[in-house]
XYZ file of C-alpha atoms in Angstrom:
283
model
C 0.000 0.000 0.000
C 2.890 2.369 0.801
C 4.341 1.783 -2.676
C 0.965 2.494 -4.314
C 0.571 5.775 -2.404
C 4.139 6.803 -3.325
C 3.595 6.016 -7.025
C 0.264 7.863 -7.111
C 1.789 10.980 -5.506
C 4.806 10.838 -7.825
C 2.525 10.432 -10.834
C 0.330 13.353 -9.785
C 3.350 15.631 -9.330
C 5.014 14.647 -12.616
C 1.756 14.917 -14.575
C 0.917 18.355 -13.206
C 4.364 19.828 -13.872
C 4.411 18.156 -17.292
C 1.320 20.193 -18.185
C 3.072 23.382 -17.052
C 6.090 22.636 -19.272
C 3.819 21.758 -22.206
C 1.952 25.058 -21.890
C 5.179 27.079 -21.746
C 6.620 25.293 -24.793
C 3.342 25.565 -26.727
C 3.688 29.345 -26.752
C 6.659 28.994 -29.108
C 6.846 25.531 -30.707
C 4.572 23.262 -32.750
C 2.717 20.598 -30.708
C 3.987 17.642 -32.753
C 7.535 19.030 -32.677
C 7.356 19.273 -28.879
C 6.106 15.686 -28.710
C 8.756 14.435 -31.113
C 11.640 15.941 -29.141
C 10.292 14.810 -25.754
C 9.582 11.251 -26.938
C 12.956 11.044 -28.716
C 14.907 11.992 -25.585
C 12.847 9.555 -23.504
C 13.267 6.664 -25.969
C 17.044 7.168 -26.070
C 17.168 7.244 -22.262
C 15.191 3.979 -22.067
C 17.898 2.214 -24.122
C 20.084 2.301 -20.985
C 17.775 -0.369 -19.554
C 17.673 -2.561 -22.678
C 18.585 -5.645 -20.606
C 15.157 -5.430 -18.970
C 13.251 -5.339 -22.276
C 10.949 -8.274 -22.978
C 9.824 -8.839 -26.566
C 9.007 -12.548 -26.222
C 5.389 -11.918 -27.244
C 5.331 -10.204 -30.643
C 1.777 -8.929 -30.054
C 3.297 -6.138 -27.985
C 4.417 -4.428 -31.208
C 0.855 -4.308 -32.541
C -0.436 -2.887 -29.262
C 2.508 -0.453 -29.172
C 1.682 0.708 -32.688
C -1.917 1.451 -31.685
C -1.037 3.046 -28.329
C 1.686 5.094 -30.015
C -0.822 6.472 -32.506
C -3.375 7.316 -29.823
C -0.676 8.748 -27.543
C 0.825 10.998 -30.220
C -2.598 12.316 -31.243
C -3.791 12.727 -27.654
C -0.676 14.595 -26.495
C -0.662 16.824 -29.587
C -4.242 17.917 -28.909
C -3.440 18.365 -25.225
C -0.596 20.754 -26.061
C -2.817 22.622 -28.530
C -5.446 22.960 -25.818
C -2.953 24.271 -23.251
C -1.636 26.790 -25.766
C -5.081 28.335 -26.106
C -6.588 27.850 -22.654
C -6.057 27.929 -18.899
C -4.367 25.069 -17.046
C -6.873 25.203 -14.184
C -9.789 24.941 -16.632
C -8.479 22.276 -18.991
C -6.839 19.739 -16.664
C -10.017 19.018 -14.633
C -11.706 18.003 -17.911
C -9.626 14.843 -17.538
C -12.339 13.581 -15.179
C -14.566 13.194 -18.236
C -12.292 10.257 -19.126
C -14.264 8.187 -16.602
C -17.516 9.089 -18.383
C -16.000 8.018 -21.705
C -15.087 4.656 -20.158
C -18.741 4.137 -19.165
C -19.897 4.991 -22.695
C -17.353 2.602 -24.239
C -18.414 -0.103 -21.794
C -22.074 0.346 -22.683
C -21.685 0.239 -26.479
C -18.821 -2.253 -26.832
C -19.090 -4.457 -23.741
C -22.838 -4.160 -23.089
C -22.139 -3.044 -19.521
C -25.135 -1.298 -17.954
C -24.067 1.483 -15.546
C -25.560 1.243 -12.045
C -27.553 3.957 -10.311
C -24.478 4.896 -8.274
C -22.447 5.162 -11.460
C -25.021 7.585 -12.867
C -24.753 9.538 -9.608
C -20.988 9.710 -10.140
C -21.528 11.117 -13.634
C -23.886 13.747 -12.231
C -21.264 14.733 -9.634
C -18.571 15.088 -12.310
C -20.834 17.317 -14.382
C -21.900 19.281 -11.287
C -18.269 19.750 -10.235
C -17.295 20.882 -13.714
C -20.105 23.473 -13.499
C -18.212 25.192 -10.656
C -15.012 25.284 -12.705
C -16.404 26.153 -16.127
C -18.715 28.799 -14.704
C -15.626 30.890 -13.889
C -15.217 31.561 -17.639
C -17.028 34.302 -19.538
C -19.082 31.654 -21.424
C -20.094 29.875 -18.205
C -21.243 26.264 -18.190
C -22.917 26.392 -21.578
C -22.876 24.954 -25.080
C -20.817 27.956 -26.123
C -18.123 26.933 -23.632
C -17.896 23.410 -25.086
C -17.543 24.929 -28.570
C -14.353 26.715 -27.538
C -11.310 25.530 -29.484
C -9.220 24.770 -26.382
C -12.050 22.768 -24.794
C -12.652 20.735 -27.951
C -8.913 20.018 -28.198
C -8.850 18.907 -24.554
C -11.859 16.598 -24.954
C -10.283 15.008 -28.037
C -7.062 14.540 -26.043
C -8.974 12.864 -23.215
C -10.695 10.534 -25.676
C -7.464 9.390 -27.319
C -5.495 9.032 -24.092
C -8.355 6.945 -22.673
C -7.998 4.538 -25.590
C -4.208 4.672 -25.271
C -4.367 3.465 -21.654
C -6.185 0.270 -22.672
C -3.416 -0.804 -25.062
C -0.607 0.201 -22.696
C -2.173 -2.118 -20.131
C -2.085 -4.938 -22.718
C 1.615 -4.303 -23.411
C 2.425 -4.397 -19.695
C 0.587 -7.712 -19.237
C 2.530 -9.270 -22.139
C 5.947 -7.776 -21.324
C 7.044 -5.394 -18.546
C 6.618 -1.821 -17.380
C 10.001 -0.668 -18.722
C 9.340 -2.389 -22.082
C 5.977 -0.635 -22.287
C 7.652 2.713 -21.534
C 10.219 2.245 -24.317
C 7.653 1.115 -26.905
C 5.261 3.901 -25.917
C 7.968 6.552 -26.306
C 9.377 5.036 -29.503
C 6.134 4.628 -31.418
C 4.720 7.940 -30.175
C 7.913 9.601 -31.422
C 7.518 8.011 -34.864
C 3.886 9.083 -35.185
C 4.732 12.624 -34.034
C 7.386 12.753 -36.758
C 4.880 11.414 -39.301
C 2.365 14.117 -38.389
C 5.090 16.745 -38.788
C 5.889 15.447 -42.270
C 2.213 15.381 -43.257
C 1.870 19.037 -42.229
C 5.219 19.892 -43.909
C 6.536 21.243 -40.634
C 10.293 21.769 -40.790
C 12.686 21.240 -37.921
C 13.732 24.469 -36.305
C 16.499 25.399 -33.928
C 15.478 25.139 -30.299
C 16.615 28.026 -28.123
C 18.566 27.216 -24.961
C 15.764 28.172 -22.590
C 13.313 25.969 -24.504
C 15.832 23.108 -24.618
C 15.827 23.070 -20.828
C 12.033 22.912 -20.823
C 12.115 20.057 -23.359
C 14.422 18.076 -21.069
C 12.171 18.777 -18.085
C 9.099 17.785 -20.093
C 10.704 14.538 -21.257
C 11.728 13.726 -17.673
C 8.290 14.376 -16.192
C 6.537 12.524 -19.042
C 8.798 9.510 -18.529
C 8.332 9.526 -14.765
C 4.585 9.962 -15.159
C 4.262 7.070 -17.613
C 6.545 4.746 -15.655
C 4.479 5.286 -12.503
C 1.338 4.706 -14.570
C 2.747 1.466 -15.980
C 3.624 0.055 -12.570
C 0.184 0.969 -11.209
C -1.518 -0.577 -14.252
C 0.381 -3.774 -13.505
C -1.021 -4.143 -9.992
C -4.377 -2.358 -10.230
C -7.377 -2.050 -12.556
C -7.092 0.680 -15.190
C -10.334 2.351 -14.094
C -9.243 2.658 -10.457
C -5.832 4.007 -11.457
C -7.403 6.636 -13.731
C -9.723 7.617 -10.913
C -6.827 8.192 -8.500
C -5.074 10.301 -11.125
C -7.912 12.828 -11.007
C -6.272 14.196 -7.872
C -3.758 15.937 -10.157
C -6.442 18.456 -11.091
C -6.155 20.016 -7.620
C -2.419 20.595 -8.016
C -2.948 21.882 -11.563
C -5.299 24.563 -10.254
C -2.565 25.770 -7.869
C 0.079 25.654 -10.609
C -2.181 27.576 -12.984
C -2.497 30.267 -10.326
C 1.240 30.327 -9.519
C 2.764 30.227 -13.020
C 0.061 31.767 -15.219
C -1.838 34.006 -12.757
C -5.143 32.190 -13.372
C -8.051 33.327 -11.204
C -11.014 31.967 -9.167
C -8.807 29.335 -7.553
C -11.130 28.468 -4.626
C -14.194 27.928 -6.772
C -12.163 25.718 -9.108
C -10.845 23.705 -6.164
C -14.389 23.040 -4.954
C -15.324 21.863 -8.441
C -12.250 19.600 -8.600
C -13.103 17.944 -5.282
C -16.670 17.232 -6.420
C -15.449 15.793 -9.739
C -12.888 13.588 -7.980
C -15.567 12.222 -5.647
C -17.776 11.452 -8.648
C -14.918 9.677 -10.466
C -14.097 7.554 -7.392
C -17.765 6.686 -6.973
C -18.026 5.457 -10.565
C -14.898 3.294 -10.377
C -15.760 1.966 -6.897
C -18.977 0.407 -8.134
C -17.503 -1.065 -11.338
């Protein structure tokens, strides 16, 4: 239990600061270029631990291909969202990932959500009302039509799908193997997207190079913690625990980007977290 608590805290910290670095880099660099550089550095670093790689089951490459695609797309849209919006508004939207999992379960697995699960959904929506109502659009259809919000929802959708295939890789290999394959294939897809958009490599300034290194480090730490937790816990429960990062993100948005209405957003985050836990607890 002590190890689980440590990994969850470490994951929350690395994820929250990763979002800060992504937002700072997004003000200057292309989203796919940021992803490519961060994944490249991480993949090269993982080669140090090549002795721990396990490729005995070749299915891991298929799952890595799919997770790499979803991861590259999801992270690109996340960076685009952070470039245009507030950290304390966008990160809590991650709680909607739990709602997506219920929808997927209903249509693809014929799982019927319980009454308590519906209550959890209502709490997530109610909590998001507190947060989104701090914007000029308020909790309205106009708010969900905002470019940054649409980008964030798309990112949540793809990273939700990504988590399923990462779990499959971990079951068939190991956490460090999954980290290397995730970074490697995500890097390749980020490069592919750059080529499709005819985006040319540009020189990275020294101050941005430092941020790239920090981003790669926090992304790697975040994913490694996620992989180990996926190995010993159900994906849904792990994703629910990760919602705690929204609280820290609200503080970081206030500290680094002078975002406002921090207390109202914190109340909304707490309600959304309770709703997410309630949904996963009854599954």
